[in-house]
Amino acid sequence: MANAVLLRKLLLAVLLMFGFAWLLVPLYRVLCEVSGLNRVVAADALPDATTSQPPVRPVTLQLDAMVQPGLPWQVRPMQPRLQARTGQLIQLQYEMRNNSGQSVVGQAIPRYLPAEAAAYVKKLECFCFRQQAFRPGEVRRFPVVLLIDRQLPAAIDSITLAYSVFDVPGQGRAP
């Protein structure tokens, strides 16, 4: 009698395991649908292949730099003017020099003219992202990598990118 009860319990356990395994795929689909996991993007949500991007067009890029009065640095673009194209990576270089006999720390702040162009210039790499510390007499070149969005208004055919370099309070000149 005890063997019959044990046999029934084991058969019930096997049936429950089989049923659970059989229901696992539909339960997973329901769980994904409810929670948003592994969601397949609906075809109408994909961008329309016929929607065209604005064409790539030339843009004149003028580069400039200035230093806070009293800061013993020189900052200059290696190429002050170039022809760029919207939608393409642009690689530039700036040279910075500490002309003093002291260590200095500075921060570059970019400015765009016309100001409206700032929304369409995406910098990927720039010395302005962090403070720059220089030993006395040190000279370094910094890359700037940017992209001008193809959505740039047609009225803007020239952009000036100017950096202003300032002393970092409390970290500037070493005694």
GROMACS .gro file of N, CA and C in nm:
model
  525
    1MET      N    1   0.082  -0.118   0.000
    1MET     CA    2   0.000   0.000   0.000
    1MET      C    3   0.086   0.125   0.000
    2ALA      N    4   0.192   0.125   0.078
    2ALA     CA    5   0.281   0.241   0.084
    2ALA      C    6   0.348   0.263  -0.051
    3ASN      N    7   0.376   0.151  -0.121
    3ASN     CA    8   0.438   0.163  -0.253
    3ASN      C    9   0.343   0.226  -0.353
    4ALA      N   10   0.214   0.197  -0.343
    4ALA     CA   11   0.115   0.253  -0.435
    4ALA      C   12   0.104   0.405  -0.414
    5VAL      N   13   0.105   0.450  -0.290
    5VAL     CA   14   0.097   0.593  -0.260
    5VAL      C   15   0.222   0.664  -0.313
    6LEU      N   16   0.338   0.602  -0.291
    6LEU     CA   17   0.463   0.659  -0.340
    6LEU      C   18   0.464   0.666  -0.492
    7LEU      N   19   0.414   0.561  -0.557
    7LEU     CA   20   0.407   0.558  -0.703
    7LEU      C   21   0.317   0.669  -0.756
    8ARG      N   22   0.201   0.691  -0.691
    8ARG     CA   23   0.111   0.799  -0.734
    8ARG      C   24   0.177   0.936  -0.718
    9LYS      N   25   0.245   0.957  -0.607
    9LYS     CA   26   0.313   1.084  -0.584
    9LYS      C   27   0.423   1.107  -0.688
   10LEU      N   28   0.497   1.002  -0.720
   10LEU     CA   29   0.602   1.016  -0.820
   10LEU      C   30   0.544   1.044  -0.959
   11LEU      N   31   0.434   0.975  -0.995
   11LEU     CA   32   0.369   1.000  -1.125
   11LEU      C   33   0.313   1.142  -1.131
   12LEU      N   34   0.256   1.187  -1.021
   12LEU     CA   35   0.204   1.325  -1.017
   12LEU      C   36   0.319   1.425  -1.033
   13ALA      N   37   0.432   1.399  -0.968
   13ALA     CA   38   0.548   1.488  -0.980
   13ALA      C   39   0.598   1.490  -1.125
   14VAL      N   40   0.603   1.374  -1.190
   14VAL     CA   41   0.648   1.367  -1.330
   14VAL      C   42   0.551   1.442  -1.420
   15LEU      N   43   0.420   1.425  -1.400
   15LEU     CA   44   0.320   1.496  -1.480
   15LEU      C   45   0.330   1.648  -1.459
   16LEU      N   46   0.349   1.691  -1.335
   16LEU     CA   47   0.364   1.834  -1.308
   16LEU      C   48   0.490   1.891  -1.375
   17MET      N   49   0.600   1.816  -1.369
   17MET     CA   50   0.723   1.862  -1.435
   17MET      C   51   0.703   1.870  -1.586
   18PHE      N   52   0.640   1.769  -1.644
   18PHE     CA   53   0.614   1.770  -1.788
   18PHE      C   54   0.522   1.887  -1.825
   19GLY      N   55   0.417   1.907  -1.748
   19GLY     CA   56   0.325   2.017  -1.775
   19GLY      C   57   0.393   2.153  -1.762
   20PHE      N   58   0.478   2.168  -1.661
   20PHE     CA   59   0.549   2.294  -1.644
   20PHE      C   60   0.643   2.318  -1.761
   21ALA      N   61   0.716   2.215  -1.804
   21ALA     CA   62   0.806   2.229  -1.918
   21ALA      C   63   0.729   2.263  -2.044
   22TRP      N   64   0.612   2.203  -2.063
   22TRP     CA   65   0.531   2.228  -2.182
   22TRP      C   66   0.477   2.372  -2.181
   23LEU      N   67   0.441   2.425  -2.064
   23LEU     CA   68   0.386   2.560  -2.052
   23LEU      C   69   0.494   2.669  -2.044
   24LEU      N   70   0.620   2.630  -2.030
   24LEU     CA   71   0.726   2.727  -2.010
   24LEU      C   72   0.738   2.826  -2.125
   25VAL      N   73   0.732   2.780  -2.250
   25VAL     CA   74   0.746   2.869  -2.365
   25VAL      C   75   0.630   2.969  -2.372
   26PRO      N   76   0.504   2.925  -2.365
   26PRO     CA   77   0.396   3.024  -2.367
   26PRO      C   78   0.400   3.120  -2.248
   27LEU      N   79   0.437   3.070  -2.130
   27LEU     CA   80   0.447   3.158  -2.013
   27LEU      C   81   0.558   3.262  -2.033
   28TYR      N   82   0.668   3.221  -2.093
   28TYR     CA   83   0.778   3.314  -2.120
   28TYR      C   84   0.733   3.423  -2.217
   29ARG      N   85   0.660   3.386  -2.320
   29ARG     CA   86   0.609   3.485  -2.417
   29ARG      C   87   0.518   3.586  -2.348
   30VAL      N   88   0.429   3.537  -2.262
   30VAL     CA   89   0.339   3.628  -2.189
   30VAL      C   90   0.419   3.719  -2.097
   31LEU      N   91   0.516   3.664  -2.026
   31LEU     CA   92   0.600   3.743  -1.938
   31LEU      C   93   0.674   3.852  -2.016
   32CYS      N   94   0.729   3.816  -2.131
   32CYS     CA   95   0.801   3.915  -2.214
   32CYS      C   96   0.706   4.023  -2.265
   33GLU      N   97   0.587   3.985  -2.303
   33GLU     CA   98   0.490   4.082  -2.355
   33GLU      C   99   0.448   4.179  -2.245
   34VAL      N  100   0.425   4.127  -2.125
   34VAL     CA  101   0.381   4.211  -2.014
   34VAL      C  102   0.494   4.303  -1.967
   35SER      N  103   0.616   4.250  -1.958
   35SER     CA  104   0.727   4.328  -1.903
   35SER      C  105   0.803   4.409  -2.007
   36GLY      N  106   0.786   4.377  -2.134
   36GLY     CA  107   0.857   4.450  -2.239
   36GLY      C  108   0.993   4.391  -2.271
   37LEU      N  109   1.029   4.277  -2.211
   37LEU     CA  110   1.155   4.212  -2.242
   37LEU      C  111   1.152   4.156  -2.383
   38ASN      N  112   1.267   4.162  -2.451
   38ASN     CA  113   1.280   4.107  -2.586
   38ASN      C  114   1.171   4.156  -2.680
   39ARG      N  115   1.131   4.279  -2.661
   39ARG     CA  116   1.024   4.335  -2.744
   39ARG      C  117   1.073   4.350  -2.887
   40VAL      N  118   0.994   4.306  -2.980
   40VAL     CA  119   1.023   4.322  -3.122
   40VAL      C  120   0.966   4.456  -3.164
   41VAL      N  121   1.045   4.534  -3.235
   41VAL     CA  122   1.001   4.665  -3.279
   41VAL      C  123   0.899   4.647  -3.390
   42ALA      N  124   0.788   4.715  -3.376
   42ALA     CA  125   0.684   4.707  -3.478
   42ALA      C  126   0.735   4.768  -3.607
   43ALA      N  127   0.693   4.715  -3.719
   43ALA     CA  128   0.740   4.761  -3.850
   43ALA      C  129   0.708   4.908  -3.871
   44ASP      N  130   0.595   4.954  -3.821
   44ASP     CA  131   0.560   5.095  -3.843
   44ASP      C  132   0.641   5.188  -3.754
   45ALA      N  133   0.713   5.135  -3.655
   45ALA     CA  134   0.796   5.220  -3.570
   45ALA      C  135   0.936   5.240  -3.628
   46LEU      N  136   0.972   5.159  -3.727
   46LEU     CA  137   1.102   5.173  -3.789
   46LEU      C  138   1.103   5.296  -3.879
   47PRO      N  139   1.219   5.360  -3.893
   47PRO     CA  140   1.224   5.475  -3.981
   47PRO      C  141   1.196   5.435  -4.124
   48ASP      N  142   1.125   5.518  -4.192
   48ASP     CA  143   1.088   5.492  -4.330
   48ASP      C  144   1.212   5.507  -4.418
   49ALA      N  145   1.242   5.405  -4.497
   49ALA     CA  146   1.360   5.408  -4.582
   49ALA      C  147   1.351   5.517  -4.687
   50THR      N  148   1.230   5.562  -4.717
   50THR     CA  149   1.215   5.666  -4.819
   50THR      C  150   1.234   5.805  -4.762
   51THR      N  151   1.235   5.817  -4.627
   51THR     CA  152   1.257   5.948  -4.566
   51THR      C  153   1.403   5.985  -4.589
   52SER      N  154   1.425   6.098  -4.651
   52SER     CA  155   1.562   6.134  -4.685
   52SER      C  156   1.622   6.229  -4.583
   53GLN      N  157   1.750   6.212  -4.561
   53GLN     CA  158   1.828   6.303  -4.478
   53GLN      C  159   1.862   6.424  -4.563
   54PRO      N  160   1.886   6.537  -4.500
   54PRO     CA  161   1.936   6.650  -4.579
   54PRO      C  162   2.069   6.610  -4.644
   55PRO      N  163   2.098   6.662  -4.760
   55PRO     CA  164   2.222   6.623  -4.828
   55PRO      C  165   2.345   6.674  -4.752
   56VAL      N  166   2.455   6.603  -4.772
   56VAL     CA  167   2.582   6.648  -4.717
   56VAL      C  168   2.619   6.776  -4.790
   57ARG      N  169   2.664   6.876  -4.715
   57ARG     CA  170   2.699   7.003  -4.780
   57ARG      C  171   2.822   7.063  -4.713
   58PRO      N  172   2.893   7.148  -4.785
   58PRO     CA  173   3.013   7.209  -4.726
   58PRO      C  174   2.977   7.319  -4.626
   59VAL      N  175   3.062   7.331  -4.525
   59VAL     CA  176   3.050   7.435  -4.424
   59VAL      C  177   3.191   7.486  -4.395
   60THR      N  178   3.208   7.616  -4.392
   60THR     CA  179   3.338   7.673  -4.356
   60THR      C  180   3.349   7.674  -4.204
   61LEU      N  181   3.458   7.619  -4.154
   61LEU     CA  182   3.482   7.614  -4.010
   61LEU      C  183   3.601   7.706  -3.981
   62GLN      N  184   3.577   7.809  -3.902
   62GLN     CA  185   3.682   7.903  -3.861
   62GLN      C  186   3.715   7.876  -3.715
   63LEU      N  187   3.843   7.866  -3.684
   63LEU     CA  188   3.887   7.829  -3.551
   63LEU      C  189   3.963   7.946  -3.489
   64ASP      N  190   3.941   7.965  -3.359
   64ASP     CA  191   4.005   8.075  -3.289
   64ASP      C  192   4.026   8.033  -3.144
   65ALA      N  193   4.112   8.106  -3.074
   65ALA     CA  194   4.134   8.080  -2.931
   65ALA      C  195   4.184   8.208  -2.866
   66MET      N  196   4.145   8.226  -2.742
   66MET     CA  197   4.194   8.339  -2.663
   66MET      C  198   4.222   8.291  -2.522
   67VAL      N  199   4.307   8.363  -2.454
   67VAL     CA  200   4.348   8.326  -2.319
   67VAL      C  201   4.310   8.439  -2.224
   68GLN      N  202   4.264   8.402  -2.105
   68GLN     CA  203   4.231   8.499  -2.001
   68GLN      C  204   4.352   8.591  -1.980
   69PRO      N  205   4.329   8.722  -1.973
   69PRO     CA  206   4.440   8.815  -1.949
   69PRO      C  207   4.517   8.776  -1.823
   70GLY      N  208   4.649   8.775  -1.833
   70GLY     CA  209   4.733   8.741  -1.719
   70GLY      C  210   4.770   8.594  -1.713
   71LEU      N  211   4.702   8.508  -1.787
   71LEU     CA  212   4.735   8.365  -1.789
   71LEU      C  213   4.848   8.345  -1.890
   72PRO      N  214   4.960   8.290  -1.848
   72PRO     CA  215   5.078   8.283  -1.934
   72PRO      C  216   5.073   8.167  -2.035
   73TRP      N  217   4.967   8.157  -2.108
   73TRP     CA  218   4.951   8.050  -2.206
   73TRP      C  219   4.940   8.110  -2.345
   74GLN      N  220   4.974   8.029  -2.442
   74GLN     CA  221   4.941   8.058  -2.581
   74GLN      C  222   4.857   7.940  -2.629
   75VAL      N  223   4.748   7.969  -2.695
   75VAL     CA  224   4.661   7.864  -2.750
   75VAL      C  225   4.631   7.903  -2.893
   76ARG      N  226   4.651   7.809  -2.985
   76ARG     CA  227   4.622   7.840  -3.125
   76ARG      C  228   4.579   7.714  -3.199
   77PRO      N  229   4.489   7.731  -3.295
   77PRO     CA  230   4.453   7.617  -3.379
   77PRO      C  231   4.566   7.592  -3.478
   78MET      N  232   4.593   7.468  -3.511
   78MET     CA  233   4.697   7.436  -3.608
   78MET      C  234   4.654   7.476  -3.749
   79GLN      N  235   4.526   7.482  -3.771
   79GLN     CA  236   4.470   7.524  -3.900
   79GLN      C  237   4.354   7.619  -3.869
   80PRO      N  238   4.369   7.749  -3.892
   80PRO     CA  239   4.266   7.844  -3.848
   80PRO      C  240   4.137   7.841  -3.929
   81ARG      N  241   4.139   7.782  -4.047
   81ARG     CA  242   4.018   7.780  -4.130
   81ARG      C  243   4.021   7.654  -4.216
   82LEU      N  244   3.905   7.589  -4.229
   82LEU     CA  245   3.898   7.471  -4.315
   82LEU      C  246   3.758   7.453  -4.369
   83GLN      N  247   3.751   7.380  -4.477
   83GLN     CA  248   3.622   7.343  -4.536
   83GLN      C  249   3.582   7.208  -4.479
   84ALA      N  250   3.470   7.201  -4.415
   84ALA     CA  251   3.419   7.077  -4.357
   84ALA      C  252   3.293   7.038  -4.431
   85ARG      N  253   3.243   6.920  -4.401
   85ARG     CA  254   3.119   6.874  -4.461
   85ARG      C  255   3.027   6.825  -4.350
   86THR      N  256   2.900   6.857  -4.362
   86THR     CA  257   2.803   6.810  -4.262
   86THR      C  258   2.797   6.658  -4.267
   87GLY      N  259   2.776   6.598  -4.151
   87GLY     CA  260   2.760   6.453  -4.144
   87GLY      C  261   2.890   6.376  -4.147
   88GLN      N  262   3.004   6.442  -4.151
   88GLN     CA  263   3.132   6.372  -4.157
   88GLN      C  264   3.219   6.413  -4.038
   89LEU      N  265   3.303   6.319  -3.991
   89LEU     CA  266   3.393   6.349  -3.879
   89LEU      C  267   3.496   6.452  -3.922
   90ILE      N  268   3.524   6.545  -3.833
   90ILE     CA  269   3.622   6.649  -3.858
   90ILE      C  270   3.727   6.638  -3.747
   91GLN      N  271   3.853   6.632  -3.785
   91GLN     CA  272   3.961   6.622  -3.688
   91GLN      C  273   4.047   6.747  -3.695
   92LEU      N  274   4.064   6.811  -3.579
   92LEU     CA  275   4.140   6.935  -3.568
   92LEU      C  276   4.248   6.916  -3.463
   93GLN      N  277   4.340   7.012  -3.458
   93GLN     CA  278   4.439   7.013  -3.351
   93GLN      C  279   4.460   7.155  -3.302
   94TYR      N  280   4.475   7.166  -3.171
   94TYR     CA  281   4.511   7.293  -3.108
   94TYR      C  282   4.643   7.273  -3.036
   95GLU      N  283   4.725   7.376  -3.036
   95GLU     CA  284   4.851   7.372  -2.963
   95GLU      C  285   4.841   7.466  -2.844
   96MET      N  286   4.884   7.416  -2.729
   96MET     CA  287   4.882   7.497  -2.606
   96MET      C  288   5.024   7.500  -2.550
   97ARG      N  289   5.063   7.619  -2.503
   97ARG     CA  290   5.199   7.639  -2.453
   97ARG      C  291   5.193   7.720  -2.323
   98ASN      N  292   5.267   7.674  -2.223
   98ASN     CA  293   5.282   7.748  -2.097
   98ASN      C  294   5.412   7.827  -2.108
   99ASN      N  295   5.402   7.958  -2.120
   99ASN     CA  296   5.519   8.043  -2.137
   99ASN      C  297   5.581   8.088  -2.005
  100SER      N  298   5.526   8.044  -1.895
  100SER     CA  299   5.577   8.090  -1.765
  100SER      C  300   5.677   7.991  -1.708
  101GLY      N  301   5.738   8.031  -1.599
  101GLY     CA  302   5.828   7.943  -1.526
  101GLY      C  303   5.756   7.872  -1.413
  102GLN      N  304   5.622   7.873  -1.417
  102GLN     CA  305   5.542   7.811  -1.311
  102GLN      C  306   5.446   7.709  -1.373
  103SER      N  307   5.402   7.614  -1.291
  103SER     CA  308   5.298   7.522  -1.335
  103SER      C  309   5.165   7.595  -1.334
  104VAL      N  310   5.081   7.565  -1.432
  104VAL     CA  311   4.949   7.628  -1.441
  104VAL      C  312   4.844   7.522  -1.473
  105VAL      N  313   4.720   7.551  -1.432
  105VAL     CA  314   4.606   7.466  -1.464
  105VAL      C  315   4.500   7.557  -1.524
  106GLY      N  316   4.447   7.516  -1.638
  106GLY     CA  317   4.346   7.597  -1.704
  106GLY      C  318   4.233   7.512  -1.757
  107GLN      N  319   4.127   7.579  -1.797
  107GLN     CA  320   4.008   7.512  -1.853
  107GLN      C  321   3.966   7.590  -1.977
  108ALA      N  322   3.945   7.517  -2.086
  108ALA     CA  323   3.898   7.580  -2.210
  108ALA      C  324   3.746   7.570  -2.218
  109ILE      N  325   3.684   7.679  -2.260
  109ILE     CA  326   3.539   7.685  -2.276
  109ILE      C  327   3.510   7.717  -2.423
  110PRO      N  328   3.432   7.632  -2.491
  110PRO     CA  329   3.403   7.659  -2.633
  110PRO      C  330   3.291   7.761  -2.650
  111ARG      N  331   3.295   7.831  -2.762
  111ARG     CA  332   3.190   7.925  -2.799
  111ARG      C  333   3.170   7.912  -2.949
  112TYR      N  334   3.046   7.918  -2.991
  112TYR     CA  335   3.012   7.902  -3.133
  112TYR      C  336   2.947   8.029  -3.185
  113LEU      N  337   2.982   8.064  -3.306
  113LEU     CA  338   2.917   8.175  -3.375
  113LEU      C  339   2.876   8.126  -3.514
  114PRO      N  340   2.754   8.141  -3.552
  114PRO     CA  341   2.643   8.193  -3.474
  114PRO      C  342   2.608   8.097  -3.360
  115ALA      N  343   2.552   8.151  -3.254
  115ALA     CA  344   2.520   8.071  -3.136
  115ALA      C  345   2.426   7.956  -3.168
  116GLU      N  346   2.340   7.973  -3.267
  116GLU     CA  347   2.246   7.868  -3.307
  116GLU      C  348   2.319   7.742  -3.353
  117ALA      N  349   2.441   7.756  -3.403
  117ALA     CA  350   2.517   7.642  -3.454
  117ALA      C  351   2.557   7.544  -3.343
  118ALA      N  352   2.562   7.590  -3.219
  118ALA     CA  353   2.605   7.504  -3.107
  118ALA      C  354   2.522   7.377  -3.098
  119ALA      N  355   2.395   7.385  -3.129
  119ALA     CA  356   2.307   7.268  -3.119
  119ALA      C  357   2.338   7.164  -3.226
  120TYR      N  358   2.413   7.201  -3.328
  120TYR     CA  359   2.440   7.111  -3.440
  120TYR      C  360   2.584   7.062  -3.445
  121VAL      N  361   2.668   7.107  -3.353
  121VAL     CA  362   2.807   7.063  -3.347
  121VAL      C  363   2.819   6.965  -3.231
  122LYS      N  364   2.859   6.842  -3.261
  122LYS     CA  365   2.873   6.738  -3.159
  122LYS      C  366   3.021   6.706  -3.144
  123LYS      N  367   3.079   6.744  -3.028
  123LYS     CA  368   3.220   6.715  -3.003
  123LYS      C  369   3.232   6.574  -2.945
  124LEU      N  370   3.320   6.494  -3.005
  124LEU     CA  371   3.344   6.359  -2.957
  124LEU      C  372   3.469   6.353  -2.870
  125GLU      N  373   3.566   6.438  -2.902
  125GLU     CA  374   3.689   6.446  -2.825
  125GLU      C  375   3.732   6.592  -2.823
  126CYS      N  376   3.769   6.640  -2.704
  126CYS     CA  377   3.805   6.781  -2.694
  126CYS      C  378   3.886   6.805  -2.566
  127PHE      N  379   3.987   6.890  -2.577
  127PHE     CA  380   4.065   6.927  -2.459
  127PHE      C  381   3.982   7.010  -2.361
  128CYS      N  382   3.866   7.057  -2.406
  128CYS     CA  383   3.779   7.136  -2.319
  128CYS      C  384   3.697   7.048  -2.223
  129PHE      N  385   3.703   6.916  -2.240
  129PHE     CA  386   3.625   6.827  -2.154
  129PHE      C  387   3.681   6.821  -2.011
  130ARG      N  388   3.810   6.857  -1.995
  130ARG     CA  389   3.870   6.851  -1.861
  130ARG      C  390   3.976   6.961  -1.845
  131GLN      N  391   4.014   6.983  -1.722
  131GLN     CA  392   4.118   7.082  -1.692
  131GLN      C  393   4.252   7.033  -1.746
  132GLN      N  394   4.335   7.127  -1.785
  132GLN     CA  395   4.467   7.094  -1.839
  132GLN      C  396   4.575   7.153  -1.749
  133ALA      N  397   4.665   7.068  -1.703
  133ALA     CA  398   4.776   7.112  -1.618
  133ALA      C  399   4.904   7.110  -1.702
  134PHE      N  400   4.980   7.219  -1.692
  134PHE     CA  401   5.104   7.232  -1.768
  134PHE      C  402   5.220   7.264  -1.675
  135ARG      N  403   5.333   7.198  -1.700
  135ARG     CA  404   5.457   7.230  -1.630
  135ARG      C  405   5.518   7.355  -1.695
  136PRO      N  406   5.612   7.417  -1.630
  136PRO     CA  407   5.676   7.536  -1.688
  136PRO      C  408   5.734   7.508  -1.828
  137GLY      N  409   5.699   7.591  -1.925
  137GLY     CA  410   5.752   7.579  -2.061
  137GLY      C  411   5.694   7.465  -2.144
  138GLU      N  412   5.601   7.391  -2.091
  138GLU     CA  413   5.548   7.274  -2.163
  138GLU      C  414   5.462   7.315  -2.282
  139VAL      N  415   5.474   7.238  -2.392
  139VAL     CA  416   5.394   7.258  -2.513
  139VAL      C  417   5.328   7.125  -2.546
  140ARG      N  418   5.197   7.129  -2.574
  140ARG     CA  419   5.125   7.006  -2.612
  140ARG      C  420   5.026   7.037  -2.723
  141ARG      N  421   4.998   6.934  -2.801
  141ARG     CA  422   4.893   6.944  -2.903
  141ARG      C  423   4.777   6.856  -2.860
  142PHE      N  424   4.657   6.909  -2.881
  142PHE     CA  425   4.536   6.838  -2.842
  142PHE      C  426   4.447   6.816  -2.963
  143PRO      N  427   4.398   6.694  -2.980
  143PRO     CA  428   4.303   6.670  -3.090
  143PRO      C  429   4.162   6.716  -3.050
  144VAL      N  430   4.089   6.760  -3.148
  144VAL     CA  431   3.946   6.790  -3.132
  144VAL      C  432   3.877   6.714  -3.245
  145VAL      N  433   3.783   6.627  -3.208
  145VAL     CA  434   3.708   6.551  -3.307
  145VAL      C  435   3.562   6.591  -3.292
  146LEU      N  436   3.503   6.634  -3.403
  146LEU     CA  437   3.364   6.678  -3.397
  146LEU      C  438   3.289   6.638  -3.523
  147LEU      N  439   3.159   6.655  -3.514
  147LEU     CA  440   3.069   6.622  -3.623
  147LEU      C  441   2.968   6.735  -3.633
  148ILE      N  442   2.946   6.784  -3.754
  148ILE     CA  443   2.843   6.885  -3.774
  148ILE      C  444   2.721   6.813  -3.829
  149ASP      N  445   2.612   6.821  -3.756
  149ASP     CA  446   2.488   6.751  -3.790
  149ASP      C  447   2.437   6.794  -3.928
  150ARG      N  448   2.388   6.697  -4.003
  150ARG     CA  449   2.334   6.727  -4.136
  150ARG      C  450   2.207   6.811  -4.129
  151GLN      N  451   2.147   6.821  -4.011
  151GLN     CA  452   2.026   6.902  -3.993
  151GLN      C  453   2.059   7.050  -3.976
  152LEU      N  454   2.187   7.087  -3.984
  152LEU     CA  455   2.227   7.227  -3.972
  152LEU      C  456   2.147   7.311  -4.070
  153PRO      N  457   2.082   7.419  -4.023
  153PRO     CA  458   2.001   7.502  -4.113
  153PRO      C  459   2.083   7.551  -4.233
  154ALA      N  460   2.020   7.553  -4.347
  154ALA     CA  461   2.086   7.594  -4.472
  154ALA      C  462   2.139   7.736  -4.465
  155ALA      N  463   2.079   7.819  -4.382
  155ALA     CA  464   2.123   7.959  -4.370
  155ALA      C  465   2.261   7.970  -4.306
  156ILE      N  466   2.304   7.864  -4.235
  156ILE     CA  467   2.436   7.867  -4.171
  156ILE      C  468   2.534   7.796  -4.263
  157ASP      N  469   2.624   7.873  -4.324
  157ASP     CA  470   2.724   7.813  -4.411
  157ASP      C  471   2.866   7.832  -4.357
  158SER      N  472   2.876   7.898  -4.241
  158SER     CA  473   3.005   7.919  -4.179
  158SER      C  474   2.987   7.916  -4.027
  159ILE      N  475   3.075   7.844  -3.959
  159ILE     CA  476   3.070   7.833  -3.813
  159ILE      C  477   3.207   7.872  -3.758
  160THR      N  478   3.207   7.955  -3.656
  160THR     CA  479   3.330   7.989  -3.585
  160THR      C  480   3.329   7.914  -3.453
  161LEU      N  481   3.435   7.837  -3.430
  161LEU     CA  482   3.454   7.766  -3.303
  161LEU      C  483   3.570   7.835  -3.232
  162ALA      N  484   3.540   7.902  -3.123
  162ALA     CA  485   3.641   7.977  -3.049
  162ALA      C  486   3.650   7.923  -2.907
  163TYR      N  487   3.772   7.902  -2.861
  163TYR     CA  488   3.794   7.856  -2.723
  163TYR      C  489   3.849   7.972  -2.641
  164SER      N  490   3.796   7.987  -2.521
  164SER     CA  491   3.850   8.081  -2.424
  164SER      C  492   3.910   7.997  -2.312
  165VAL      N  493   4.035   8.024  -2.278
  165VAL     CA  494   4.104   7.946  -2.175
  165VAL      C  495   4.117   8.032  -2.050
  166PHE      N  496   4.073   7.975  -1.938
  166PHE     CA  497   4.072   8.046  -1.810
  166PHE      C  498   4.154   7.971  -1.707
  167ASP      N  499   4.207   8.045  -1.611
  167ASP     CA  500   4.276   7.989  -1.496
  167ASP      C  501   4.174   7.917  -1.408
  168VAL      N  502   4.211   7.802  -1.353
  168VAL     CA  503   4.121   7.731  -1.262
  168VAL      C  504   4.150   7.781  -1.121
  169PRO      N  505   4.053   7.849  -1.057
  169PRO     CA  506   4.077   7.905  -0.923
  169PRO      C  507   4.120   7.797  -0.824
  170GLY      N  508   4.224   7.829  -0.749
  170GLY     CA  509   4.270   7.736  -0.646
  170GLY      C  510   4.363   7.629  -0.699
  171GLN      N  511   4.375   7.616  -0.831
  171GLN     CA  512   4.462   7.513  -0.887
  171GLN      C  513   4.556   7.571  -0.991
  172GLY      N  514   4.547   7.699  -1.010
  172GLY     CA  515   4.625   7.763  -1.116
  172GLY      C  516   4.773   7.761  -1.090
  173ARG      N  517   4.831   7.876  -1.079
  173ARG     CA  518   4.976   7.887  -1.070
  173ARG      C  519   5.028   7.834  -0.937
  174ALA      N  520   5.127   7.753  -0.950
  174ALA     CA  521   5.192   7.701  -0.830
  174ALA      C  522   5.291   7.806  -0.780
  175PRO      N  523   5.313   7.820  -0.650
  175PRO     CA  524   5.406   7.922  -0.598
  175PRO      C  525   5.549   7.893  -0.639
   0.00000   0.00000   0.00000
